[in-house]
Short mmCIF file of C-alpha atoms and ligand atoms in Angstrom, two decimals:
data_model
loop_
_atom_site.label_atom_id
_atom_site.label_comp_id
_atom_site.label_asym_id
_atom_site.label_seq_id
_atom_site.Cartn_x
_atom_site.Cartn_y
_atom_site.Cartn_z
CA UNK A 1 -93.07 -13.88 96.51
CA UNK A 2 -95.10 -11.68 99.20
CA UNK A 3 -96.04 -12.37 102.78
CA UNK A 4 -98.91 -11.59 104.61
CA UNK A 5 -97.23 -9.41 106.65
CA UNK A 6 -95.73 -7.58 103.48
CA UNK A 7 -99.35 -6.98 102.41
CA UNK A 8 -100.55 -6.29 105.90
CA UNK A 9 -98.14 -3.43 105.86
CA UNK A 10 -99.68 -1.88 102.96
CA UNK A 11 -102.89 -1.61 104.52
CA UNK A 12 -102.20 -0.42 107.45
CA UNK A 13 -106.42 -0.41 108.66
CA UNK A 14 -105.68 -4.27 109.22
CA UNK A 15 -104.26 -4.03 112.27
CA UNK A 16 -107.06 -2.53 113.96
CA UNK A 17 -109.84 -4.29 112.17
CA UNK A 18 -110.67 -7.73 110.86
CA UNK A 19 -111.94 -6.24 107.11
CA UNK A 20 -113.78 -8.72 105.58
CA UNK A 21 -115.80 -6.31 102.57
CA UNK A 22 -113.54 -6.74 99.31
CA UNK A 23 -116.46 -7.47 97.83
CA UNK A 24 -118.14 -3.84 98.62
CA UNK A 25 -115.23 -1.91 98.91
CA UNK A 26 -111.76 -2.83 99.94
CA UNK A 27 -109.12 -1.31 101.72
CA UNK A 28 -106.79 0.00 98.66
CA UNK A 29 -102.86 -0.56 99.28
CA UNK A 30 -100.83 2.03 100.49
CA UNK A 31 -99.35 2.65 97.04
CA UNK A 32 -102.96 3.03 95.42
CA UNK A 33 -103.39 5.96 98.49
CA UNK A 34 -99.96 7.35 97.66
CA UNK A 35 -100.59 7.91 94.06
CA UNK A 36 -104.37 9.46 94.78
CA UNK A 37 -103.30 12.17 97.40
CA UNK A 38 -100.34 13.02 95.28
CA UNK A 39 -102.10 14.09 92.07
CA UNK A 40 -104.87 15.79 93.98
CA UNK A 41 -102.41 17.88 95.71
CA UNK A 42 -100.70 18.48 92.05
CA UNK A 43 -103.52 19.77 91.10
CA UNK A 44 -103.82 22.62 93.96
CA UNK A 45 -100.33 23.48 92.89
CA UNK A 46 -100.51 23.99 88.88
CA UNK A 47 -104.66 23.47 88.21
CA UNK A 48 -105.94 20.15 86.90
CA UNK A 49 -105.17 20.63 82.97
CA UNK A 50 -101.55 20.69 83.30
CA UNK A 51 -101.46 18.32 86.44
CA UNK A 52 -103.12 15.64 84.40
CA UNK A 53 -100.85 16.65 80.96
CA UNK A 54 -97.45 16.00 83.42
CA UNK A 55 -99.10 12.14 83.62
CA UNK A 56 -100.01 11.46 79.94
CA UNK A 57 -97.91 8.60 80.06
CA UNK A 58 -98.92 7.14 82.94
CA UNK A 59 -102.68 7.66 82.33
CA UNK A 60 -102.27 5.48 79.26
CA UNK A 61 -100.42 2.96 81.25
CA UNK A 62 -103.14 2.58 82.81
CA UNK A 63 -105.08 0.90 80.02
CA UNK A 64 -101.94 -0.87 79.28
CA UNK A 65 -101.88 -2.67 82.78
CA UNK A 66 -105.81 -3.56 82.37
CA UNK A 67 -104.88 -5.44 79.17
CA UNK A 68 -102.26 -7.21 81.23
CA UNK A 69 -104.62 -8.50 83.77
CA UNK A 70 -107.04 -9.58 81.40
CA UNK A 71 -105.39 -10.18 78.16
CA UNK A 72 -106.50 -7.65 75.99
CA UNK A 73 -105.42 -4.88 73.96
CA UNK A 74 -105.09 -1.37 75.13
CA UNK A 75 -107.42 0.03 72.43
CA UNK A 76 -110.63 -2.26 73.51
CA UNK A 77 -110.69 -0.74 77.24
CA UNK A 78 -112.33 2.38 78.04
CA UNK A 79 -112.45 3.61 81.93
CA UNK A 80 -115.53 5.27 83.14
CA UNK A 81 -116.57 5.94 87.07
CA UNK A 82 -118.14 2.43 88.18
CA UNK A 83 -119.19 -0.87 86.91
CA UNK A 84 -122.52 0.08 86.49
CA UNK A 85 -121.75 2.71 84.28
CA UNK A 86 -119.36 0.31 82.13
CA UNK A 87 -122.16 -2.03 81.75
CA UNK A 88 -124.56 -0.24 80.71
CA UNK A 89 -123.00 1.81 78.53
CA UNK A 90 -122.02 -1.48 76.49
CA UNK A 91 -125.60 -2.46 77.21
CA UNK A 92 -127.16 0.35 75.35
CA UNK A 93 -125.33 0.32 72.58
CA UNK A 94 -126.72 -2.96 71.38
CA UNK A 95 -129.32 -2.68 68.75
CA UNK A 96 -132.67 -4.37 69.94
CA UNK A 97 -135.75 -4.42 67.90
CA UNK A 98 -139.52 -5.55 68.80
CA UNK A 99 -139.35 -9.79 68.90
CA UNK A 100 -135.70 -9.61 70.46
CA UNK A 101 -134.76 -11.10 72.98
CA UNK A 102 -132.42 -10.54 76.05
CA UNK A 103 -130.99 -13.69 78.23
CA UNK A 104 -129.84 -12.45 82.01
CA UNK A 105 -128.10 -14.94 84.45
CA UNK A 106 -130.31 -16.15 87.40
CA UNK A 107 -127.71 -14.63 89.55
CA UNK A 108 -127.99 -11.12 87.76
CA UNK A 109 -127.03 -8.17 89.42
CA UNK A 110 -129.91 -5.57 90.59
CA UNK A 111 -128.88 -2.32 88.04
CA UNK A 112 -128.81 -4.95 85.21
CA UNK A 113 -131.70 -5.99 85.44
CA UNK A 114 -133.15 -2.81 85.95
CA UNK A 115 -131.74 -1.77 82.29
CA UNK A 116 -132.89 -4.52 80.54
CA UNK A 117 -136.72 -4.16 81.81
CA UNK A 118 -136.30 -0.27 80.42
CA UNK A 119 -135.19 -1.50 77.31
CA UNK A 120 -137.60 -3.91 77.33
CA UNK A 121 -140.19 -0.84 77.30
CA UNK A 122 -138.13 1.65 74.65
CA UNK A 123 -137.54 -1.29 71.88
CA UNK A 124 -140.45 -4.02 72.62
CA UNK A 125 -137.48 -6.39 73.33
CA UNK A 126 -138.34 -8.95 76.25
CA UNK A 127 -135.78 -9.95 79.25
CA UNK A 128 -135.76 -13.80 80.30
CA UNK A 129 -133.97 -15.15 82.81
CA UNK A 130 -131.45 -18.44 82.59
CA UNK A 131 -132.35 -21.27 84.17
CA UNK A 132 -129.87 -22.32 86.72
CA UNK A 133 -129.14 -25.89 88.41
CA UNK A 134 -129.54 -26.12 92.48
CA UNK A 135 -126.17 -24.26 92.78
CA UNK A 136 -127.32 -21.31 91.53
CA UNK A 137 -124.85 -21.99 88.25
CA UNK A 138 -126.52 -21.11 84.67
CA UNK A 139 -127.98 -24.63 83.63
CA UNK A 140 -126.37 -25.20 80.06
CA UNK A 141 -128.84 -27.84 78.83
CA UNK A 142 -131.72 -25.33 79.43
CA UNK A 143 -129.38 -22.32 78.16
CA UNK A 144 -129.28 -24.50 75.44
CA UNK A 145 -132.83 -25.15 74.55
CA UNK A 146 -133.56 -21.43 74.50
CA UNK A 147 -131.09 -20.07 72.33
CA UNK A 148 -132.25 -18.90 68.99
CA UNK A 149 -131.94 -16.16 66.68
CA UNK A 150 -133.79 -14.01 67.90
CA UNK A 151 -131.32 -14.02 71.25
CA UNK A 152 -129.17 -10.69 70.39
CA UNK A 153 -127.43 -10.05 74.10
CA UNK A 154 -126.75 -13.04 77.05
CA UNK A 155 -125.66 -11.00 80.00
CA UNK A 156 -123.84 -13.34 82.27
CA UNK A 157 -123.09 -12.61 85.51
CA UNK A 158 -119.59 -14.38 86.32
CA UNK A 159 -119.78 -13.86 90.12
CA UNK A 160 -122.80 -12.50 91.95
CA UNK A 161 -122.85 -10.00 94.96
CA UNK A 162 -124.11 -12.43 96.91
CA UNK A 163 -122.15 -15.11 97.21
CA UNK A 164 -119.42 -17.22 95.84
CA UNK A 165 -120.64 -19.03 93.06
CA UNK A 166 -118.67 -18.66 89.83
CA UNK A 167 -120.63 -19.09 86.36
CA UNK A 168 -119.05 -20.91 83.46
CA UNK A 169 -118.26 -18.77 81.26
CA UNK A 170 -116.24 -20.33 77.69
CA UNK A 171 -119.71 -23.03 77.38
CA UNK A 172 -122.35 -20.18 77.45
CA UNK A 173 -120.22 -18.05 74.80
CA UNK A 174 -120.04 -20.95 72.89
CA UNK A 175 -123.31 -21.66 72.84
CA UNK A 176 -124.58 -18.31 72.95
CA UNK A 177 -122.60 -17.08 69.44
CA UNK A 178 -123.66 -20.18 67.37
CA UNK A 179 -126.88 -18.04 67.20
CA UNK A 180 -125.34 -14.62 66.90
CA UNK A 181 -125.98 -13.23 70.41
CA UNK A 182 -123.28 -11.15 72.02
CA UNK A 183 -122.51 -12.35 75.67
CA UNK A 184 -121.76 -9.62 78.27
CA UNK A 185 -119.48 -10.49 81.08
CA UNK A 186 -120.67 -8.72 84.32
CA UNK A 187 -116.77 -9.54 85.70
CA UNK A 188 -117.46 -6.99 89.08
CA UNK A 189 -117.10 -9.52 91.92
CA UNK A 190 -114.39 -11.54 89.80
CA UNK A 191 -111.41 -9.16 88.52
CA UNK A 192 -108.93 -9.18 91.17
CA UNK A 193 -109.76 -12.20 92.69
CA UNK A 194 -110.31 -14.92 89.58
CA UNK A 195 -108.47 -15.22 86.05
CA UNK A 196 -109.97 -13.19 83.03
CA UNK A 197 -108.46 -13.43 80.07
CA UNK A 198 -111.04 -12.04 77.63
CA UNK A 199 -109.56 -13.80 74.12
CA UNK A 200 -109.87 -17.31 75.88
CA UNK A 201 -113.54 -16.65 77.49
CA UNK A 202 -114.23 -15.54 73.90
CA UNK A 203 -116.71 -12.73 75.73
CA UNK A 204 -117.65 -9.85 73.57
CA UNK A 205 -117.82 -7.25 76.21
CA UNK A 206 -116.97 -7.68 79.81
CA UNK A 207 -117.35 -4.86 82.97
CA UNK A 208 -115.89 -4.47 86.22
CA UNK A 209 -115.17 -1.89 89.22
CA UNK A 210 -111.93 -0.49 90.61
CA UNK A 211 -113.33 -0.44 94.76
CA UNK A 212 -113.76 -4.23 95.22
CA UNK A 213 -111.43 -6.79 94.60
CA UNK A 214 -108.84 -4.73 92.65
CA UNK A 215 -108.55 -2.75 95.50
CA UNK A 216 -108.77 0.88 93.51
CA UNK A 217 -110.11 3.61 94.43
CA UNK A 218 -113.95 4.53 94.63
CA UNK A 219 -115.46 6.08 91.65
CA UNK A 220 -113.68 3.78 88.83
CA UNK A 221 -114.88 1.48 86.41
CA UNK A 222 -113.51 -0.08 83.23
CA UNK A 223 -115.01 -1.80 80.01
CA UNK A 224 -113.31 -4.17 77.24
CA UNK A 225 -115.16 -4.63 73.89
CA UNK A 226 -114.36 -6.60 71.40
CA UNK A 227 -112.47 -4.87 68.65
CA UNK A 228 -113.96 -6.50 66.01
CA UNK A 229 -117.65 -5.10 66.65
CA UNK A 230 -118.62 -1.56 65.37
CA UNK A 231 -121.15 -0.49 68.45
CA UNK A 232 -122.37 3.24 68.52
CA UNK A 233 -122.82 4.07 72.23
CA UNK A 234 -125.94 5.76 73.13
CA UNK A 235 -124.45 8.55 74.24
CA UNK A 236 -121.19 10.31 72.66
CA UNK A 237 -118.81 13.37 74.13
CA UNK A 238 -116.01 15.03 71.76
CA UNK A 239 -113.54 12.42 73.34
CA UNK A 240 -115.70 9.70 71.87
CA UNK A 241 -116.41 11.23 68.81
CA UNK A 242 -114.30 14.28 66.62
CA UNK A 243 -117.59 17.35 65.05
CA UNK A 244 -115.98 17.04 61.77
CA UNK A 245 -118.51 19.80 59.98
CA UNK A 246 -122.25 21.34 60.89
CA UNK A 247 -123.50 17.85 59.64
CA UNK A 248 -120.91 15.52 60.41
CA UNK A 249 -119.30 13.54 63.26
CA UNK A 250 -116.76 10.61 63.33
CA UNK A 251 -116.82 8.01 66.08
CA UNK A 252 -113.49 7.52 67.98
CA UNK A 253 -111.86 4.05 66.04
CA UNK A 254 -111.36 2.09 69.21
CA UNK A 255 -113.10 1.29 72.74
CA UNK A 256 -112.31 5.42 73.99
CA UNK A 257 -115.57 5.99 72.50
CA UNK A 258 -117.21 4.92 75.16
CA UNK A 259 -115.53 7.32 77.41
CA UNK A 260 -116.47 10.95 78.17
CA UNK A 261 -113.20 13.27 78.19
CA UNK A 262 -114.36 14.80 81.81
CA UNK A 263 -112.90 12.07 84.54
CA UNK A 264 -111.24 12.06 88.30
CA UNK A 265 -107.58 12.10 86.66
CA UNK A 266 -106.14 11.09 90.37
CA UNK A 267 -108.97 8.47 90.96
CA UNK A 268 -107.56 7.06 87.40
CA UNK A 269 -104.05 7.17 88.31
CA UNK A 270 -105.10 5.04 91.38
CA UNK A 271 -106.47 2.45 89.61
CA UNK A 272 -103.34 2.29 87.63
CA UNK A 273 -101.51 1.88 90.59
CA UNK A 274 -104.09 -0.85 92.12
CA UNK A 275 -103.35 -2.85 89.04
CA UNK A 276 -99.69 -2.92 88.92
CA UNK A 277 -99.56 -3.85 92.71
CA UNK A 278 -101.60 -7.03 91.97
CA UNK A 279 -99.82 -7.43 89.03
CA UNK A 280 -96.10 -7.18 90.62
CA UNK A 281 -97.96 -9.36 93.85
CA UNK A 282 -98.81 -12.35 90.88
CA UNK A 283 -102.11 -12.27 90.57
CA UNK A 284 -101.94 -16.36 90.81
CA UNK A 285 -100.87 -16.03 94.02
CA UNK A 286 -103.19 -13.61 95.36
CA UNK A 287 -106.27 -15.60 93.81
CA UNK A 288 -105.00 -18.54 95.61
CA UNK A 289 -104.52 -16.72 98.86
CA UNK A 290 -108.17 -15.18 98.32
CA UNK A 291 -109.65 -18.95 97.92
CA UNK A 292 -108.08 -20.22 100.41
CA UNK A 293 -108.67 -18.11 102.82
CA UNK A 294 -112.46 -18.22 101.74
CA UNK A 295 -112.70 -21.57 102.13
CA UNK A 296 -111.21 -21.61 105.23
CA UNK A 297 -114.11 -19.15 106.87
CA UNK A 298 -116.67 -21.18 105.30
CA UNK A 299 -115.34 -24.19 107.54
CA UNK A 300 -115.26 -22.18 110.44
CA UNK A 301 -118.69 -20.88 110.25
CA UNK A 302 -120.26 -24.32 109.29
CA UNK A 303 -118.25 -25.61 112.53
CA UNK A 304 -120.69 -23.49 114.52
CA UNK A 305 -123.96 -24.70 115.42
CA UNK A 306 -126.90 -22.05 114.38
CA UNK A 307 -125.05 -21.11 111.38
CA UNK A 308 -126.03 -21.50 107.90
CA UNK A 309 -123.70 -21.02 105.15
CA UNK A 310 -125.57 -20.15 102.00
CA UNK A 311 -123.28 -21.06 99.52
CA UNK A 312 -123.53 -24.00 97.35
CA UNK A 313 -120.52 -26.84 97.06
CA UNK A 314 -118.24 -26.96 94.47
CA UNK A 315 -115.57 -24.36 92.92
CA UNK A 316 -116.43 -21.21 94.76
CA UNK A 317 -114.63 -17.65 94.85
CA UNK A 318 -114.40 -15.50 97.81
CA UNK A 319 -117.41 -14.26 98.26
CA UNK A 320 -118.63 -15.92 101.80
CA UNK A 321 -122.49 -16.16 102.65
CA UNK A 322 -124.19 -16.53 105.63
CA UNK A 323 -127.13 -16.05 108.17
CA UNK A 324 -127.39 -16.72 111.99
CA UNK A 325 -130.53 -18.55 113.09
CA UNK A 326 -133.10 -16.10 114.43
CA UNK A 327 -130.78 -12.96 114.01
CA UNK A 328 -131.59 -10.25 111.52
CA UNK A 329 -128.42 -10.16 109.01
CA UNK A 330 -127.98 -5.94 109.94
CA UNK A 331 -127.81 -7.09 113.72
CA UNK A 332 -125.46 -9.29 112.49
CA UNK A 333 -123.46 -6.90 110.93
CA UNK A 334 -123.53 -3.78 113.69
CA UNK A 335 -123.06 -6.25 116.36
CA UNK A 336 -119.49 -7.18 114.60
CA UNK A 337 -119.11 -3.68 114.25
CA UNK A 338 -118.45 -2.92 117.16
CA UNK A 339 -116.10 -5.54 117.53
CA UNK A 340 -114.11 -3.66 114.53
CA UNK A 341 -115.02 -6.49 112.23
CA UNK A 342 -116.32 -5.23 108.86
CA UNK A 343 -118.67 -7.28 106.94
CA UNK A 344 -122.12 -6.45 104.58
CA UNK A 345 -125.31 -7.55 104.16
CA UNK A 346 -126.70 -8.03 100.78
CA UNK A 347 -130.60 -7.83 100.31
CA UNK A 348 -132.89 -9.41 98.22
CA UNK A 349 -133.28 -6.35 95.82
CA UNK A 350 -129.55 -6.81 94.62
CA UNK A 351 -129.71 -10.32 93.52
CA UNK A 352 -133.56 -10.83 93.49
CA UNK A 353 -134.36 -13.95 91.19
CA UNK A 354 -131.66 -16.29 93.48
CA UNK A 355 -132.58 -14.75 96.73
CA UNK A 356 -136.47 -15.89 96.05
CA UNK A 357 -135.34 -19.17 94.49
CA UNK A 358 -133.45 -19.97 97.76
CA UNK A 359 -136.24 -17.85 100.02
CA UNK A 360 -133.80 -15.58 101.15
CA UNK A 361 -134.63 -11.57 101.97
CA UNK A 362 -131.26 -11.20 103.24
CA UNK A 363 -127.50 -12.23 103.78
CA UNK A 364 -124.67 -11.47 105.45
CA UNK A 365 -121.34 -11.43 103.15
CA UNK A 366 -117.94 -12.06 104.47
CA UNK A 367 -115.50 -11.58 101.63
CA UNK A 368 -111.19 -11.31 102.83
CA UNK A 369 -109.06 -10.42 100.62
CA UNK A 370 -105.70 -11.43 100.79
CA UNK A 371 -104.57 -9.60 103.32
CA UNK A 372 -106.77 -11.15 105.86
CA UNK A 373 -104.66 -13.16 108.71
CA UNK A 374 -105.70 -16.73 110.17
CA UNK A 375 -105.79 -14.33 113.37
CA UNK A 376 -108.43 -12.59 112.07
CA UNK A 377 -110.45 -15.38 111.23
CA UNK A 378 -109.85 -16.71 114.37
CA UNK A 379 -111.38 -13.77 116.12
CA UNK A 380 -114.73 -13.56 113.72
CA UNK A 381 -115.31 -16.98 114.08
CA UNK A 382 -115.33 -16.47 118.11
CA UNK A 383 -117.61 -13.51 117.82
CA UNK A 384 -120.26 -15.04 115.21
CA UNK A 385 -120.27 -18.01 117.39
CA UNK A 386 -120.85 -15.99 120.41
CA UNK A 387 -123.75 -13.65 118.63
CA UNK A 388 -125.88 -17.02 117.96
C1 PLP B 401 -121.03 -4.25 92.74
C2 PLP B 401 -121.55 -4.97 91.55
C3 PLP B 401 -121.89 -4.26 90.39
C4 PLP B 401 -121.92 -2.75 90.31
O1 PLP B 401 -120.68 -2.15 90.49
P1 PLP B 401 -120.63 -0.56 90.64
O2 PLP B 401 -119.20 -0.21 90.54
O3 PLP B 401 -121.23 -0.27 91.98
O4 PLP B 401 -121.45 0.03 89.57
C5 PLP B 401 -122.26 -4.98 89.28
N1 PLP B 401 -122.33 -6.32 89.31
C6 PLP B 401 -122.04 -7.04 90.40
C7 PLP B 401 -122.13 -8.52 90.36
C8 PLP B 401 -121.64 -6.38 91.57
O5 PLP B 401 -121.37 -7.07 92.67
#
């Protein structure tokens, strides 16, 4: 079992600064750093082909330890350069006619959105949103009620940017494939810091990023897909497909179709090595230490008058939201700064449909990781409660 100190050592940054932005982009392990620089500098000494040929085996691992975390096999993952990228290019693989339609979360993410109103104009599809109860959590009754076959693709948003509600997830697939519609598990804020085991969600297709709670490097992304559907991706490379004759192609058999063969080889490696550390850590134990720490900064800041905590009761993850009375959320954030205490604001833009539900243009986001000491909490609660 690790310490905090053993994880503290790791990232060395912690000792000068209270880093509380897992959610944006975390401090990767030392390991993670270890296994970047390395392969980089292979590549100065023998060129990038044969660098990346000497690692075959471990570049594969690395799809083998992503089917670890989440329970799925190696063949359904394919690795691309952010979340975004992951998402979407699930998202426009999915055939959509005029009269379809597409269900998003009420938390959906920004970019998600954004791709579903453009399909929206290239197929005559429309885009509805999901009702949600006062939490911000998808209301199932009303998911319910607007399910029907016409629904071909329910993107839900497990844990939004903005905060630290967590979606149901098993109830809306349910629900969602009794009338055929795929469900699309934007999992960005939750792998690395919640459970995802992909065959007991039941999800057909679920995205996430290396930088944030993984703890990987910039610049990586990763995809699972259901091996029993037979989706096309929009676009195609001759890593995701073989030119078979002047009329012919064949698309890759498993999920590397969605890859293009150009990638950052060392970035990939990284992520690799991000996984396995959380995965020799326990990532039980790590969740745990990520909720509880969470939870214990949301009691500190609703301990001090002129604070508002913005998140709603009930099981949360460790994504902390907040606002100071008559404080702009960037002053906020510069002001703690320069107190080496890294946090982020989120804007309306990113999370638009529950930041006008609540009436909210912006908030600041706390989110530790485990490596974050009850010292360090000590010392941002002191300085939020003397910026009020
Ligand atoms: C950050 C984020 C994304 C996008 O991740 P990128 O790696 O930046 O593309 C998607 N969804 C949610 C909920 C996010 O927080």
């Amino acid at each position: 079992m690790w310490t905090l100190d053993d994880v503290r050592a790791d990232a060395p940054a912690c000792q000068n600064l209270v880093f509380l932005d897992s959610a944006g982009s975390s401090l990767p392990p030392n390991p993670v750093v270890e296994t970047v620089m390395r392969h980089v500098r292979r590549e100065a000494e023998v060129g990038g082909y044969r660098a990346a040929n000497e690692r075959l085996d471990d570049l594969s691992a690395v799809k083998t330890s992503i089917g670890r975390l989440i329970n799925a096999p190696t063949d359904s993952i394919a690795l691309s350069d952010s979340a975004s990228r992951s998402w979407s290019d699930f998202f426009y693989s999915v055939p959509l006619q005029t009269g379809d339609r597409i269900l998003i979360s009420h938390i959906e993410y920004g970019s998600n959105a954004i791709a579903a109103l453009q399909r929206t104009e290239q197929t005559g599809a429309t885009v509805e949103p999901i009702p949600c109860d006062p939490s911000g959590r998808i209301d199932l009754e009303a998911f319910e009620r607007m399910l029907d076959e016409r629904v071909k693709l329910v993107s839900l948003v497990h844990v939004p940017t903005n905060g630290g509600v967590v979606n149901p997830v098993r109830p809306v697939v349910d629900l969602a494939h009794r009338v055929g519609a795929l469900v699309l598990l934007d999992a960005c804020q939750s792998a690395g810091q919640l459970p995802l085991d992909v065959s007991a969600m039941g999800v057909d297709a679920l995205s996430a990023t290396g930088r944030k709670w993984l703890r990987g490097p910039r610049g990586t992304g990763l995809l699972y897909v259901d091996p029993r559907l037979d989706l096309t991706p929009s676009r195609l490379d001759l890593h995701g497909a073989t030119w078979q004759s002047i009329a012919d192609f064949d698309v890759a058999p498993d999920a590397s179709r969605f890859e293009f063969w150009e990638c950052n080889v060392a970035a990939r490696l990284g992520l690799g090595t991000a996984i396995d550390y959380l995965l020799d850590l326990g990532p039980d134990s790590v969740f745990a230490a990520i909720a509880s720490t969470a939870a214990t900064t949301r009691a500190q800041l609703r301990d001090i008058p002129g604070v508002s905590v913005h998140d709603p009761d009930g099981e949360l993850a460790g994504i902390v939201s907040f606002s100071i009375g008559g404080r702009e959320c960037t002053e906020v954030r510069d002001a703690l700064a320069e107190q080496n205490i890294v946090v982020t604001v989120s804007h309306r833009s990113s999370t638009l449909l529950d930041m006008d539900r609540r009436g909210l243009s912006s908030v600041v986001r706390a989110s530790p990781h485990c490596f974050v000491s009850p010292a360090d909490l000590e010392k941002f609660a002191e300085s939020v409660e003397a910026l009020r």
